[in-house]
């Protein structure tokens, strides 16, 4: 930087900021200001430093940078003569802490007019008092409006995620309540059967045989089997009903579905009949209550596990109690996002093609989950409840790649060229996750030094996110 030099009034007249000013006003500006020169690569001021001057570009190219969440975002880069930065609002009565909100750098050799903040404020208040009030009110109005809109957007997104969560939790919770009610009824029946045993209507040897049959049936039911199709289940139930009725059991229709679901076959009941004789009806009724009770307890356990899984997925999705930036396995984040959006999937088939050898990625995990939310939500909407959602991960050199593919009708031609711009959407008002592709692009490119792109056709669209595997140096 060179030592400040005076500025000529005639040069001031060539700057748009000072157009229309009187000679007296220009003389006052010239007396308060000085010209400073900076070589290429210099920093004129840094964000957070005291906002001591208004800087006006006379020659060269400047770069204005804002710092947000540990990254530098270029606000403007221009060679427009008269571009200004710094203590722009020094005159405002509602000005916040007097510090530069951005950093100003010289891209090429530059000359700046330096207007001290206190002198600039005094000048504006003296010559343009009405403008001071108007600009002050305008700034407060814009700030209040932006804060309100931002709050509503955040609330809308939170409401969407809350609705998703409530929907996902409702199913297992309702299943637990229903199974608990049925279990209470079955336990009541078993108590009455125990009363019969206690009354002595069954001899001890028969009781021992019943307990043995019960344990064998529970053991068979506990073993995992390949699921049956509805048609297979129906055929087996019909076969078992005929067989049990042939053995003299009149209530076969009531218990056959339970026995088939437990994996019991006709051979098992032939053995039961041989062991129990004339007590077969009571033995089968007792066995039915036992297996129903086991099935209901399994259902309660399964529903409770689903609730626990949902809670774990929420924690994974938000990355509560974890560092903001860390080495991240991408797959749990993608899966937790699927859980959060589960109720929207409908009849959509989800295919996972994960490269399990993919190493962890240095990332802001919760922010990446917002990207997956946007891409998966868009893909689901594009398929209108029917189709195939394919989630694929693989390695491409020093990058981890995540592909989200739908079988929708593709991106409309009218938005293809500006899909990543702010406020661009193909969805009706009020629909969507509340996070646009412009924000997804910012998270991927600015926060993670990656890239996001897409290919589309009438048979579907694929969004590809590339994330570097090495941390920033």
PDB file of C-alpha atoms in Angstrom, residues 16 42 44-45 55-57 60-67 72-86 88 101-108 110 112 446:
ATOM      1  CA  UNK A  16     -21.443   8.000  -9.985  1.00  0.00           C
ATOM      2  CA  UNK A  42      -3.485  -7.246  -1.129  1.00  0.00           C
ATOM      3  CA  UNK A  44      -7.729  -3.816   2.082  1.00  0.00           C
ATOM      4  CA  UNK A  45      -9.647  -4.899   5.173  1.00  0.00           C
ATOM      5  CA  UNK A  55     -13.859   2.395   0.091  1.00  0.00           C
ATOM      6  CA  UNK A  56     -14.618   3.401  -3.501  1.00  0.00           C
ATOM      7  CA  UNK A  57     -12.857   1.687  -6.427  1.00  0.00           C
ATOM      8  CA  UNK A  60      -8.492  -2.208 -10.907  1.00  0.00           C
ATOM      9  CA  UNK A  61     -10.535  -5.254  -9.877  1.00  0.00           C
ATOM     10  CA  UNK A  62     -11.772  -5.944  -6.341  1.00  0.00           C
ATOM     11  CA  UNK A  63     -13.133  -9.045  -4.666  1.00  0.00           C
ATOM     12  CA  UNK A  64     -15.614  -8.906  -1.791  1.00  0.00           C
ATOM     13  CA  UNK A  65     -15.704 -12.037   0.385  1.00  0.00           C
ATOM     14  CA  UNK A  66     -18.106 -13.043   3.132  1.00  0.00           C
ATOM     15  CA  UNK A  67     -17.195 -15.621   5.779  1.00  0.00           C
ATOM     16  CA  UNK A  72     -15.292 -17.970   2.206  1.00  0.00           C
ATOM     17  CA  UNK A  73     -18.096 -17.037  -0.162  1.00  0.00           C
ATOM     18  CA  UNK A  74     -17.333 -14.552  -2.937  1.00  0.00           C
ATOM     19  CA  UNK A  75     -20.022 -11.892  -2.763  1.00  0.00           C
ATOM     20  CA  UNK A  76     -18.769  -9.849  -5.693  1.00  0.00           C
ATOM     21  CA  UNK A  77     -15.795  -9.537  -8.006  1.00  0.00           C
ATOM     22  CA  UNK A  78     -15.832  -6.480 -10.230  1.00  0.00           C
ATOM     23  CA  UNK A  79     -13.770  -3.869 -12.038  1.00  0.00           C
ATOM     24  CA  UNK A  80     -16.691  -1.435 -12.191  1.00  0.00           C
ATOM     25  CA  UNK A  81     -15.342   2.017 -11.433  1.00  0.00           C
ATOM     26  CA  UNK A  82     -17.106   3.515  -8.447  1.00  0.00           C
ATOM     27  CA  UNK A  83     -17.978   0.156  -6.809  1.00  0.00           C
ATOM     28  CA  UNK A  84     -17.953   0.687  -3.062  1.00  0.00           C
ATOM     29  CA  UNK A  85     -17.716  -1.349   0.149  1.00  0.00           C
ATOM     30  CA  UNK A  86     -16.938  -0.963   3.814  1.00  0.00           C
ATOM     31  CA  UNK A  88     -21.685   1.856   3.788  1.00  0.00           C
ATOM     32  CA  UNK A 101     -19.108  -7.725   7.681  1.00  0.00           C
ATOM     33  CA  UNK A 102     -16.950  -8.788   4.714  1.00  0.00           C
ATOM     34  CA  UNK A 103     -13.324  -8.825   3.554  1.00  0.00           C
ATOM     35  CA  UNK A 104     -12.101  -6.709   0.640  1.00  0.00           C
ATOM     36  CA  UNK A 105      -9.207  -7.900  -1.557  1.00  0.00           C
ATOM     37  CA  UNK A 106      -7.391  -6.447  -4.549  1.00  0.00           C
ATOM     38  CA  UNK A 107      -7.475  -8.944  -7.439  1.00  0.00           C
ATOM     39  CA  UNK A 108      -5.310  -6.672  -9.604  1.00  0.00           C
ATOM     40  CA  UNK A 110      -6.066  -1.166  -7.402  1.00  0.00           C
ATOM     41  CA  UNK A 112      -9.296   3.214  -3.816  1.00  0.00           C
ATOM     42  CA  UNK A 446     -18.847 -24.691  -1.007  1.00  0.00           C
TER      43      UNK A 446
END
